[in-house]
Amino acid sequence: MSKEKVLSAQEKRILFEINGEKNTLYNKKNRAFDLLKHVQGEKPVIDIERGLYFTRSFKTTEGQPLILRWAKALKYYAEHAKVYIDDNQLIIGRIGRPGRYGILYPELDGDILGDAIKQLPERETSPFNIDPNDAKIISEEIAPYWKGKTFHEDLIKALTPKTAALTYNQDKDFTSRFIVNETASFRSSIQWVHDYKIVLQKGFSGIRREMEKKLNELDEFSPVDQTEKKPFIDAVITVCDAIVLWAHRHAKLAGQLAAKEYNTVRKAELEKIAKICWQVPEYPARNFREAVQSQWFTQMFSRVEQKTGTVISNGRMDQYLYPFYKNDIEKSLITDDDVQEIFDCMWVAMSQYIDLYISSAGGAFNEGYAHWEAVTVGGQTSDGNDAVNDLTYILLKSKREFPLNYPDLAARIHTRSSQRYLAEVAETIKEGSGFPKLINDEEVIPLLLSKGADFEDAYDYSVSGCAECRMPNRDTYTSPNAYINFAAALEMTIYNGHMLKYGDELIGLKTGDAETFTDFDEFFAAYLRQQKNFLKHAFIQQHEIIRLRAKHFASPLGSALHKLCRDTLTDLHQPHIKGGIDLGYFEFIGYATVIDSLAAIKKIVFEEKKATLNQVKKAMQHNFTGYELLRQRLVNAPKYGNNDHYADEIGRTLDREALLFTRQYSKELGINLDLRYVPFTSHVPFGKVVSATPNGRLAWTPLSDGSSASQGADLYGPTAVLLSNFATKNYQYHERAARLLNVKLSPACVQGESGTQKLVQFIEAWRDLKLWHIQFNVINQDTLIAAQRNPENYRNLLVRIAGYSAYFTELSVDLQNDIIARTQNEAI
Amino acid sequence: MVFNIQHYSLHDGPGIRTIIFFKGCPLRCRWCCNPESQNHYPEISYDEKRCLGNEICSECQKVCENNAIMFSSEGKAIIQRDKCSNCMKCIAECPAKAYKKEGIEYTADELLDIVEQDSIFYRGGNGGLTVSGGEPLIHGQFLIDLLKAAKKLRLSTAMETCGYADYSILKQTAEYLDTILFDIKSLDNFKHIIYTGKSNQVILNNFESLCNDFPHLHKHVRTPVIPGFNNSIEDLQKIEDYLKDKPAVTYEKLSYHRFGVGKYKTLGRKYPMDD
């Protein structure tokens, strides 16, 4: 077996642009590694059971309340779906065939399913295989039922032509235009995290009892109680029964396998599994192992229920599992090694479910089979104390010793985080796989409070999905949101409402020909009009999405696990739930691309007058071919990410204008629609529709990601990157949310104990600057070689030399070779 | 006069630091990896890797009043340094920033403004300002004022020095230092003169005085280990023996590297160790 190489998250991201995904792990002996060997590297396969059983059930429940139909479909799935127990696995419950698999959610975009499955095996981004018989079932049984019923089709009909023109191509499948991009058609919920604690403490039998009590309390003469509340209660009861039934089928299978098993060790394991599955998730967990199994059944069944964006999150595992761990350890029922093995088994199980996106937009947003099932560690307890415990350290250790890219791990940091915790977080980052990402309590908690949360809920938030945060029993907003390509707005400012890709079609506003602008302020104002127009249509989209989702989706399981839903007997997908806080958002994509382009125009065109705007436009039209001299001037103008006031001030204005828009209009929608800078991998497909930009970026190449600097534009090190990020934020407005920030460091920068300490100091500075998110990349030598070949993309790569650090691309070729060779020696 | 300000420095004093590199040095160490630091006046460096070549661009040649710029057969610029008047016009005109001015004048306030912008990174690990060079001590009163003002701002301060300076200047700066990084290259005066151009007597006398006057100041002594100069076991042992009873001293050997070779070319000079 060939030894696979560990890639940093950064390298993966770079590879996204070239290949597909590669899984990474060490070749080490243990149960989890053995399990993993069986599933590594194969192309995922589509499993049709979820799509099929939902379709069959829905055919029989037409006209009934939606939430009840959903619960019945889940029950039907629980009765009919094949159940599996993998050889040697301790944590069981999968929702697709052995190996890596994806499942179908035809209620979302089943209208394009028929065509899509033909393309999926060959798709460039995140391809999937499909069995020919299954393909037949999809095109003959599943897809036809959903034609005319999907959310995707309804949303297309609802949008006005102007909004639609920014949203979809006018082709047969209404594919995404990647300008004002809706994401509600490829997922029924944005990232979400359940209150798993209630399952561990009460079991689904406990939730069922609560609902039976509510049923008795209904007013038998009230039309609302009888037509809205009763179906909700029936649905929750049905779904409680469904998941218990599903677990019991696993228990039976485990018993059958145990009876046939000759290996006495495995036989005992299977008998234990059977016992566990009879207990959880129906009843409260009695020990750590049962707690993990109960959580696992719950999250897997939740994946059957609906397609949650980025995959359903795991919440604060070191908190809700801790009482079980503590009890088992105190009674010597379990060791830390056992705990780690159970976790590792869970991570392997996780790595087999692949988040399948049927649409090309969904695939492109989540390249490389992306997933963010965030496990949160650290942070504060609901009474404001440091929350770190022994389980926190086991989770970090598991990530260091079992460097699988599952699960996504998030560490909460606050001002009283202990030195040991910070150092272990730093040590884990140094592993170079990009984990954990860090989320800052000092930014998140005040913002949650400002939006109406109580302290106890705010302190207890979970990281959810990529960079978002959720209060499991307080958050109530699940509508997927717009990703907005503001580099396209910039292009439209240059071409007076047009884009090169779309020729004569007028997509944006007519804000004037390039030659008519006499100073930078005029040009900037024209850009801001285009920006505002995008926001307008994003909010129109959102308004329709909120309205339509309640008619298309229901979440009986998610609602069963939410206190406010249970209290008010309201489904989680309804637009408003009493007592809830609605935290939605919209994404600013291409932030640094736009800042740098505006700064270059200001500097080169209007201040230094080295070129006219028309000349810049012409150079852009030619993708700078024949205009290298002008391009170099633009490339060398001030750039975001260098703690340079010139560029940062433009960034702050862009940020402020977007905040002011949402301050004014999100009230009308009745929600908090906050400004974020979190791209997933959308900056890649978004870049593919944007021609050359005035910052010197070539046509169709990726935009800048998140709130990071443009590729290679930050020249003064990571401290300057953080300071620019700080300087472009408008701290006086609370309409802001996550900013994703990638920082690259070479392994030698963080070498040894002193390297760990300096990384901790850097993290502390990030925390004190009140930035929301950060993740680090530690670099392999392949990257150095690539940097040597293609220096412009790697200008910011810092390398340790000898007693000092320097920028790799500024070194002579000889020295570069020297360092490449030396790094190789270090690696051996 | 400063030739570089480096942020996020991790290896020159405690914590995360910002280094101000002063221009001008009394020594001419043959292995010097920062040739742009040696002269005390501004110079033009030229990096041909960045240059677009004269097929696309000859902006530098057009603005040069002394006809000091020619192009090689590969289209890269050749600066005839004897004709160059250091007017720096080529630097302003170059679109690709292949030309760079080595040596910029700052006031102490300007420098400290820059250093203070990074102050949030200093706190956790006692990081702060490091002055380096070249040789910072040749800047005399300016350096003393700078360090004094840095102390008023409660910045942690460190200085890298070759030790070759007027002791009264060294003494006055040491009043405002938390750490001094002091080079002792060789105890053999003859070799010292050959390889650095100067006697080590001044340096060793200064070190003795420093130890007497500032017994509590942390003195981190460093020796660059250079083949053919001081890399014998005896030479290095002599230095370690010499330091044995000195107060508040830590010691580190830095290994020889040739990372500055390319820089000599950008300045139109020859690397002295290239034989």
mmCIF file with all atom_site columns, N, CA and C in Angstrom, chain A residues 540-568:
data_model
loop_
_atom_site.group_PDB
_atom_site.id
_atom_site.type_symbol
_atom_site.label_atom_id
_atom_site.label_alt_id
_atom_site.label_comp_id
_atom_site.label_asym_id
_atom_site.label_entity_id
_atom_site.label_seq_id
_atom_site.pdbx_PDB_ins_code
_atom_site.Cartn_x
_atom_site.Cartn_y
_atom_site.Cartn_z
_atom_site.occupancy
_atom_site.B_iso_or_equiv
_atom_site.pdbx_formal_charge
_atom_site.auth_seq_id
_atom_site.auth_comp_id
_atom_site.auth_asym_id
_atom_site.auth_atom_id
_atom_site.pdbx_PDB_model_num
ATOM 1  N N  . ILE A 1 540 ? -34.640 40.186 -2.043 1.00 0.00 ? 540 ILE A N  1
ATOM 2  C CA . ILE A 1 540 ? -35.896 39.745 -2.677 1.00 0.00 ? 540 ILE A CA 1
ATOM 3  C C  . ILE A 1 540 ? -35.928 38.216 -2.706 1.00 0.00 ? 540 ILE A C  1
ATOM 4  N N  . GLN A 1 541 ? -34.812 37.655 -3.154 1.00 0.00 ? 541 GLN A N  1
ATOM 5  C CA . GLN A 1 541 ? -34.679 36.192 -3.144 1.00 0.00 ? 541 GLN A CA 1
ATOM 6  C C  . GLN A 1 541 ? -35.011 35.622 -1.778 1.00 0.00 ? 541 GLN A C  1
ATOM 7  N N  . GLN A 1 542 ? -34.384 36.217 -0.770 1.00 0.00 ? 542 GLN A N  1
ATOM 8  C CA . GLN A 1 542 ? -34.507 35.682 0.577  1.00 0.00 ? 542 GLN A CA 1
ATOM 9  C C  . GLN A 1 542 ? -35.956 35.713 1.047  1.00 0.00 ? 542 GLN A C  1
ATOM 10 N N  . HIS A 1 543 ? -36.620 36.800 0.709  1.00 0.00 ? 543 HIS A N  1
ATOM 11 C CA . HIS A 1 543 ? -38.026 36.958 1.095  1.00 0.00 ? 543 HIS A CA 1
ATOM 12 C C  . HIS A 1 543 ? -38.847 35.806 0.509  1.00 0.00 ? 543 HIS A C  1
ATOM 13 N N  . GLU A 1 544 ? -38.621 35.506 -0.750 1.00 0.00 ? 544 GLU A N  1
ATOM 14 C CA . GLU A 1 544 ? -39.371 34.422 -1.397 1.00 0.00 ? 544 GLU A CA 1
ATOM 15 C C  . GLU A 1 544 ? -38.979 33.068 -0.812 1.00 0.00 ? 544 GLU A C  1
ATOM 16 N N  . ILE A 1 545 ? -37.700 32.929 -0.522 1.00 0.00 ? 545 ILE A N  1
ATOM 17 C CA . ILE A 1 545 ? -37.217 31.643 0.011  1.00 0.00 ? 545 ILE A CA 1
ATOM 18 C C  . ILE A 1 545 ? -37.866 31.352 1.365  1.00 0.00 ? 545 ILE A C  1
ATOM 19 N N  . ILE A 1 546 ? -37.903 32.351 2.212  1.00 0.00 ? 546 ILE A N  1
ATOM 20 C CA . ILE A 1 546 ? -38.504 32.153 3.543  1.00 0.00 ? 546 ILE A CA 1
ATOM 21 C C  . ILE A 1 546 ? -39.961 31.724 3.394  1.00 0.00 ? 546 ILE A C  1
ATOM 22 N N  . ARG A 1 547 ? -40.657 32.406 2.489  1.00 0.00 ? 547 ARG A N  1
ATOM 23 C CA . ARG A 1 547 ? -42.082 32.135 2.293  1.00 0.00 ? 547 ARG A CA 1
ATOM 24 C C  . ARG A 1 547 ? -42.303 30.713 1.743  1.00 0.00 ? 547 ARG A C  1
ATOM 25 N N  . LEU A 1 548 ? -41.468 30.337 0.780  1.00 0.00 ? 548 LEU A N  1
ATOM 26 C CA . LEU A 1 548 ? -41.703 29.068 0.086  1.00 0.00 ? 548 LEU A CA 1
ATOM 27 C C  . LEU A 1 548 ? -41.253 27.846 0.886  1.00 0.00 ? 548 LEU A C  1
ATOM 28 N N  . ARG A 1 549 ? -40.216 28.028 1.674  1.00 0.00 ? 549 ARG A N  1
ATOM 29 C CA . ARG A 1 549 ? -39.661 26.860 2.356  1.00 0.00 ? 549 ARG A CA 1
ATOM 30 C C  . ARG A 1 549 ? -40.670 26.188 3.268  1.00 0.00 ? 549 ARG A C  1
ATOM 31 N N  . ALA A 1 550 ? -41.458 27.008 3.955  1.00 0.00 ? 550 ALA A N  1
ATOM 32 C CA . ALA A 1 550 ? -42.426 26.443 4.897  1.00 0.00 ? 550 ALA A CA 1
ATOM 33 C C  . ALA A 1 550 ? -43.428 25.533 4.180  1.00 0.00 ? 550 ALA A C  1
ATOM 34 N N  . LYS A 1 551 ? -43.601 25.765 2.874  1.00 0.00 ? 551 LYS A N  1
ATOM 35 C CA . LYS A 1 551 ? -44.554 24.946 2.112  1.00 0.00 ? 551 LYS A CA 1
ATOM 36 C C  . LYS A 1 551 ? -43.897 23.695 1.539  1.00 0.00 ? 551 LYS A C  1
ATOM 37 N N  . HIS A 1 552 ? -42.576 23.663 1.571  1.00 0.00 ? 552 HIS A N  1
ATOM 38 C CA . HIS A 1 552 ? -41.879 22.548 0.930  1.00 0.00 ? 552 HIS A CA 1
ATOM 39 C C  . HIS A 1 552 ? -41.190 21.602 1.908  1.00 0.00 ? 552 HIS A C  1
ATOM 40 N N  . PHE A 1 553 ? -40.801 22.123 3.051  1.00 0.00 ? 553 PHE A N  1
ATOM 41 C CA . PHE A 1 553 ? -39.982 21.309 3.950  1.00 0.00 ? 553 PHE A CA 1
ATOM 42 C C  . PHE A 1 553 ? -40.558 21.279 5.361  1.00 0.00 ? 553 PHE A C  1
ATOM 43 N N  . ALA A 1 554 ? -40.350 20.176 6.008  1.00 0.00 ? 554 ALA A N  1
ATOM 44 C CA . ALA A 1 554 ? -40.684 20.087 7.431  1.00 0.00 ? 554 ALA A CA 1
ATOM 45 C C  . ALA A 1 554 ? -39.590 19.292 8.121  1.00 0.00 ? 554 ALA A C  1
ATOM 46 N N  . SER A 1 555 ? -39.498 19.464 9.416  1.00 0.00 ? 555 SER A N  1
ATOM 47 C CA . SER A 1 555 ? -38.400 18.836 10.149 1.00 0.00 ? 555 SER A CA 1
ATOM 48 C C  . SER A 1 555 ? -38.917 18.309 11.488 1.00 0.00 ? 555 SER A C  1
ATOM 49 N N  . PRO A 1 556 ? -39.684 17.219 11.447 1.00 0.00 ? 556 PRO A N  1
ATOM 50 C CA . PRO A 1 556 ? -40.221 16.713 12.716 1.00 0.00 ? 556 PRO A CA 1
ATOM 51 C C  . PRO A 1 556 ? -39.131 16.303 13.701 1.00 0.00 ? 556 PRO A C  1
ATOM 52 N N  . LEU A 1 557 ? -38.029 15.744 13.197 1.00 0.00 ? 557 LEU A N  1
ATOM 53 C CA . LEU A 1 557 ? -36.957 15.328 14.112 1.00 0.00 ? 557 LEU A CA 1
ATOM 54 C C  . LEU A 1 557 ? -36.244 16.557 14.677 1.00 0.00 ? 557 LEU A C  1
ATOM 55 N N  . GLY A 1 558 ? -35.877 17.476 13.788 1.00 0.00 ? 558 GLY A N  1
ATOM 56 C CA . GLY A 1 558 ? -35.212 18.697 14.249 1.00 0.00 ? 558 GLY A CA 1
ATOM 57 C C  . GLY A 1 558 ? -36.088 19.451 15.244 1.00 0.00 ? 558 GLY A C  1
ATOM 58 N N  . SER A 1 559 ? -37.402 19.464 14.984 1.00 0.00 ? 559 SER A N  1
ATOM 59 C CA . SER A 1 559 ? -38.321 20.168 15.884 1.00 0.00 ? 559 SER A CA 1
ATOM 60 C C  . SER A 1 559 ? -38.440 19.446 17.216 1.00 0.00 ? 559 SER A C  1
ATOM 61 N N  . ALA A 1 560 ? -38.399 18.114 17.167 1.00 0.00 ? 560 ALA A N  1
ATOM 62 C CA . ALA A 1 560 ? -38.494 17.333 18.404 1.00 0.00 ? 560 ALA A CA 1
ATOM 63 C C  . ALA A 1 560 ? -37.329 17.646 19.336 1.00 0.00 ? 560 ALA A C  1
ATOM 64 N N  . LEU A 1 561 ? -36.199 18.036 18.743 1.00 0.00 ? 561 LEU A N  1
ATOM 65 C CA . LEU A 1 561 ? -35.000 18.280 19.540 1.00 0.00 ? 561 LEU A CA 1
ATOM 66 C C  . LEU A 1 561 ? -34.839 19.756 19.896 1.00 0.00 ? 561 LEU A C  1
ATOM 67 N N  . HIS A 1 562 ? -35.838 20.581 19.604 1.00 0.00 ? 562 HIS A N  1
ATOM 68 C CA . HIS A 1 562 ? -35.743 22.016 19.864 1.00 0.00 ? 562 HIS A CA 1
ATOM 69 C C  . HIS A 1 562 ? -36.798 22.428 20.883 1.00 0.00 ? 562 HIS A C  1
ATOM 70 N N  . LYS A 1 563 ? -36.341 23.014 21.967 1.00 0.00 ? 563 LYS A N  1
ATOM 71 C CA . LYS A 1 563 ? -37.272 23.344 23.060 1.00 0.00 ? 563 LYS A CA 1
ATOM 72 C C  . LYS A 1 563 ? -38.380 24.283 22.599 1.00 0.00 ? 563 LYS A C  1
ATOM 73 N N  . LEU A 1 564 ? -38.012 25.318 21.830 1.00 0.00 ? 564 LEU A N  1
ATOM 74 C CA . LEU A 1 564 ? -39.031 26.297 21.425 1.00 0.00 ? 564 LEU A CA 1
ATOM 75 C C  . LEU A 1 564 ? -40.060 25.666 20.493 1.00 0.00 ? 564 LEU A C  1
ATOM 76 N N  . CYS A 1 565 ? -39.621 24.756 19.645 1.00 0.00 ? 565 CYS A N  1
ATOM 77 C CA . CYS A 1 565 ? -40.558 24.078 18.746 1.00 0.00 ? 565 CYS A CA 1
ATOM 78 C C  . CYS A 1 565 ? -41.522 23.207 19.551 1.00 0.00 ? 565 CYS A C  1
ATOM 79 N N  . ARG A 1 566 ? -40.967 22.503 20.532 1.00 0.00 ? 566 ARG A N  1
ATOM 80 C CA . ARG A 1 566 ? -41.832 21.650 21.366 1.00 0.00 ? 566 ARG A CA 1
ATOM 81 C C  . ARG A 1 566 ? -42.800 22.503 22.176 1.00 0.00 ? 566 ARG A C  1
ATOM 82 N N  . ASP A 1 567 ? -42.290 23.621 22.708 1.00 0.00 ? 567 ASP A N  1
ATOM 83 C CA . ASP A 1 567 ? -43.147 24.464 23.542 1.00 0.00 ? 567 ASP A CA 1
ATOM 84 C C  . ASP A 1 567 ? -44.290 25.090 22.737 1.00 0.00 ? 567 ASP A C  1
ATOM 85 N N  . THR A 1 568 ? -43.956 25.530 21.513 1.00 0.00 ? 568 THR A N  1
ATOM 86 C CA . THR A 1 568 ? -44.970 26.245 20.728 1.00 0.00 ? 568 THR A CA 1
ATOM 87 C C  . THR A 1 568 ? -45.647 25.328 19.720 1.00 0.00 ? 568 THR A C  1
#
